[in-house]
Amino acid sequence: MADTWEQDEKFAALAAYLPEGASLPKPAVSGEVVGGDAPKEEEPKKEGADAPPAQGGEKKLSKNQLKKLAKGKNKQKKEKPQWNTAKKDKKVKAAPPKFEFKNETPKGEKKDLSKIPMQDAYHPSAVEAAWQEWWEAKGFYSCDPKVAAGRSKDEKFVMVIPPPNVTGSLHLGHALTAAVEDTLTRWHRMKGHATLYVPGTDHAGIATQSVVEKMLTKNEGKNRHDLGREAFVKKVWEWKDEYGGRITGQLRRLGSSVDWKRERFTMDDMLSKAVVEAFNRFHEKGILYRANRLGNWSCALKSAISDIEVDYIELEGRTYLEVKTHKGNPKDPKGRYEFGTLTSFAYPLEGSDKKIIVATTRLETMLGDTAVAVHPEDDRYKHLHGKFAIHPFNNRRIPIITDAELVDMSFGTGAVKITPAHDPNDYEVGKRHNLEFITMLASDGSLNDNGAPFTGMMRYDARIAVEEALKEKGLYIGKEPNKMRLGLCSRSGDILEPMITPQWYVNCTDMAKRSTDAVRNGELKIIPADHEKTWFMWLDNIRDWCVSRQLWWGHQIPAWFATKKGESLEKNDMANNGRWVVARNESDALEKATKLLACPKEEVKLERDEDVLDTWFSSGLFPFSVMGWPDNTDDLKGFYPTSLLETGLDILFFWVARMVMMGLELTDTLPFHTVFLHAMVRDKEGRKMSKSLGNVIDPLEVIGGCSLESLQNRLDGGNLPEKEVARAKKNNDIEFPEGIPECGSDALRFGLLAYTVQGRDINLDVKRVVGYRMFCNKLWQATRFALKFVVDFQPSPTLIKDLTASGKMGPRDKYMLSRMMNAAEAVNNFLANYKFGDAQQAAYCFWMDDLCSNYLELVKPVVYNKSEENKDKRWAAQATLWLALESGLRMLHPMMPYVTEELWQRLPGRGSLGSEEPETIMLAPYPEPIEELKDSAAESAMADANEVIKACRSLRSSYNIKPKDLTEFYVKASGSFETSAANQTDDIATLGSASAVHVNPHESDIPDTVGTLIVNEQLTVLVNLKGLVDYKVEISRLQKTLKNTVGPLEQLRKKMCADSYEERVPEDLKKANAEKLEGLEKKKTEIEAAIADFERLAALEK
């Protein structure tokens, strides 16, 4: 079955340039020839053919051959003349030799192309070698902040990279981000703007701690508590130093033109200083505080997480789920636990044999119940107002309260159990009625002493045990399926628990309003605009942000608990909350504590908060912390605010909103004026890219190619469970049975950009991206071929002016320059509006259609003709071709940096174009449209000429004329077609394979032996077929086709004329049959007309 990408129109066009039988390169061979001169092919051995010569050169005959020779059967047969219809022997394509390239350019030096012959085919490893090191060494990526400070907003472009987690390597989703961002960066740099693209990585608190702890367990059988905090953090830093460079290596291979001298890590000293400053400023303003309140708790992480780090799954009813923090449910064969049920049980009433029935989806929480609520107007319970129920396991008196806000009389029994410490709604009830808040879970999800007699059990094991105990006490009523929503930790996948814990919070109300106002009044632009509603939904309903995490890896909170020597105070007791001191360092904290406690410094004891800040806290400062804030550095003055924030739409609130809020609050300035959100990258089946699904591909595996074995080995070396490794390997077997071929960075970038459509998810098929390697090869081959035409041409610094003022340009030259101007205008407009897919397509079409398919073919006879009378035309063609190549390479460079640099440097005249000639293509000016060179008349004339050429080719194809046989055409034209055909007969002859083209000849000059194609009312093209077609063979072929058409046609007619056809056959089938009948009848008519035409022509030649 053909690959999906091979069915794409774009790649059908590319495939036309491949040698016969060629396909995508295989990963085992990196020296394939695609689109270039194919290697010599061997004829397959036929019966009776000569055997290969034996040693010494003598041919040795087989027994069969000897027998045939003895019988006289091995005589050579005379070949009969054939007319294009004989079957060609299939040739076996010899495998090209594997291309080996050794990069001999010293690191940081410019590649000397005078010593490196241009290869016959495109080899990414050779083309992409050495350029990145040279670009970096020359400082092309850097920018002077003082220069930037003097530029207007429209004359500079500054962007920070969305810092990827330092935990691992980039996948193709990150590669899309890099492709989009670097395309914009290089485009702005070529437009002469002061340009800076800042790289960095995020310390990723939860993710990094989890990865290192898993490795610690796997390699040493220890957890972080076995090491202690200081030793564990040291271990994380060691891991970061060893593995953190993988991401920078990937970005370099992708060609990202970031300023590596400004590379930042969110735990660097400079960025850590910014974190401490921001925390203190928030506290000083009164918007940062410490409180004991209900929040999301991950038992797996033993940490609080914020509301936006919660994923939800909807359960339609009874559902069994695996819980990784538990040993497993012994009652389930797979160890899973039951969810999605509503369990009813009864509380005994105090001093009575009566009971009150309540229901819950989390039965174990009844151990923390401190009330039963009923509606004040519910007659069933009015006699119980102010009474008490008795807890069956600890004899706690549970008040029966009335609450009209919570209780729905029509739902269930109308009585609701209240667990204020473990349910958001109950938490509010507890505050309204001043109830006791009893926390019955420990940090790991086991039951604490308040959960007696089930203390020590994990929460869902306790759920089972409580149900059994209620049954024994006769208090269990029943259980039924119940729809519910379950909150999961987006970091660990653990089922979350509402827990009351002391945490640090930031009041975001005012910051959020400023952020929404900025979008509403147009100061901040979000692209695509339909994501504004998500922006408003989050920020208009924002809650206070829980910024503390119970982790060891991250920015430790700059707060100290102050006591006097000899005092023994519980720091988590909110009664002592006033003892917390927020400061920029410990000495500053000591000063503040001394004043707070009104005692000498020697009497003060400080204990720093062990918790760390949410990773997004430091990430939210990134656009200005990387510039040196809070210090007023040159970088901050020159590069802040930045221009654009480009990222995935999935972190619009996680990161983007927080950067805007914190930027406005701390710098009183928007950190950027535009947010561009690219779509989520998914696999070709629409699944999110995830390591556990086995669909994550490292960009380097596409750039350099890799075998299936390498893909599988990478999975073995990771931290995935065995079951997930097996699933991932199976996926690789299906998707990449022969591995991934070497494609290079340019093909990967260009292919990813082709996918970008605003506001839609990208279902990425890696095989389609691989196909863009063919375009790189076409680019290489076209330029290599064109360089032969300009080998004796010397460009000038003012070439375009010289050409247009010369008066030597022909219609084809004016057409080419006009197409070049229109392409430049289109690509510039698309990039300015973040339409990367459209920009890619416009540049692609310029090369494939305008330059390669049209102009390059048209100028062949002009350039080959070195006669004196053709001198001016030849110079104009060479000048136009040089300009088209040079401009086309600059146009592509932001999207395909490596191959364009290599080809641009190979153009003749390089280094001789004056003092203003740039050293590198990345500093060359980006092509801009010149209005006076747009020539709609030249383009219309070429469009008319192409219609004639298309008709010529169609006629040749219809009559099976051999490519080597030139034909004589007669063009009957009126209107614009007449002018265009008359002015461009040479071009029509070139692309139409004509020996001569006659425009509007006298009827008497048109022979009878012509085939005719009527294009439209203004254009008819005729071809002289005399001596070019074996009519007898063609008629025989068509008669066979007619026979194969008439049979099915008659069968279908018979079927449709059968009795009861109209009554019994469904309407959709009748419609399909009618369409099929119409198609067969049309085909029959066309074949009969073709036979009659051949018979007419055959008669004329007799």
Short mmCIF file of N, CA, C and O in Angstrom, two decimals, residues 186 305 373 434 623 784 824 830 835 914 931 940:
data_model
loop_
_atom_site.label_atom_id
_atom_site.label_comp_id
_atom_site.label_asym_id
_atom_site.label_seq_id
_atom_site.Cartn_x
_atom_site.Cartn_y
_atom_site.Cartn_z
N ARG A 186 15.23 34.51 11.81
CA ARG A 186 16.09 34.71 10.65
C ARG A 186 15.48 35.71 9.67
O ARG A 186 16.20 36.50 9.04
N ILE A 305 -0.68 20.94 44.42
CA ILE A 305 -0.57 21.41 43.04
C ILE A 305 -1.68 22.41 42.80
O ILE A 305 -2.70 22.43 43.51
N ALA A 373 -25.93 17.57 56.95
CA ALA A 373 -26.71 18.76 56.61
C ALA A 373 -28.03 18.37 55.97
O ALA A 373 -28.10 17.44 55.16
N ASN A 434 -18.95 26.99 61.24
CA ASN A 434 -17.91 26.88 62.27
C ASN A 434 -17.74 25.44 62.73
O ASN A 434 -17.65 25.15 63.92
N PRO A 623 10.77 36.34 30.58
CA PRO A 623 11.08 37.37 29.57
C PRO A 623 11.93 38.52 30.09
O PRO A 623 12.65 39.16 29.32
N ARG A 784 22.46 23.09 -8.94
CA ARG A 784 23.66 22.48 -9.55
C ARG A 784 23.58 22.55 -11.07
O ARG A 784 24.56 22.88 -11.75
N ALA A 824 8.15 37.12 -3.49
CA ALA A 824 8.73 37.84 -2.34
C ALA A 824 7.64 38.56 -1.56
O ALA A 824 7.63 38.54 -0.31
N PHE A 830 2.90 36.64 4.30
CA PHE A 830 2.52 35.46 5.08
C PHE A 830 3.31 35.38 6.39
O PHE A 830 2.74 35.09 7.44
N LYS A 835 1.51 33.14 8.99
CA LYS A 835 0.94 32.05 8.18
C LYS A 835 2.10 31.26 7.58
O LYS A 835 2.42 31.37 6.39
N GLY A 914 31.61 43.74 -3.98
CA GLY A 914 31.78 45.03 -3.32
C GLY A 914 31.80 44.95 -1.81
O GLY A 914 31.58 43.90 -1.20
N GLU A 931 7.96 47.19 -7.13
CA GLU A 931 6.69 47.34 -7.83
C GLU A 931 6.86 47.45 -9.34
O GLU A 931 6.10 46.86 -10.11
N SER A 940 0.66 37.13 -17.81
CA SER A 940 -0.50 36.69 -18.59
C SER A 940 -0.05 36.04 -19.90
O SER A 940 -0.61 35.01 -20.31
#
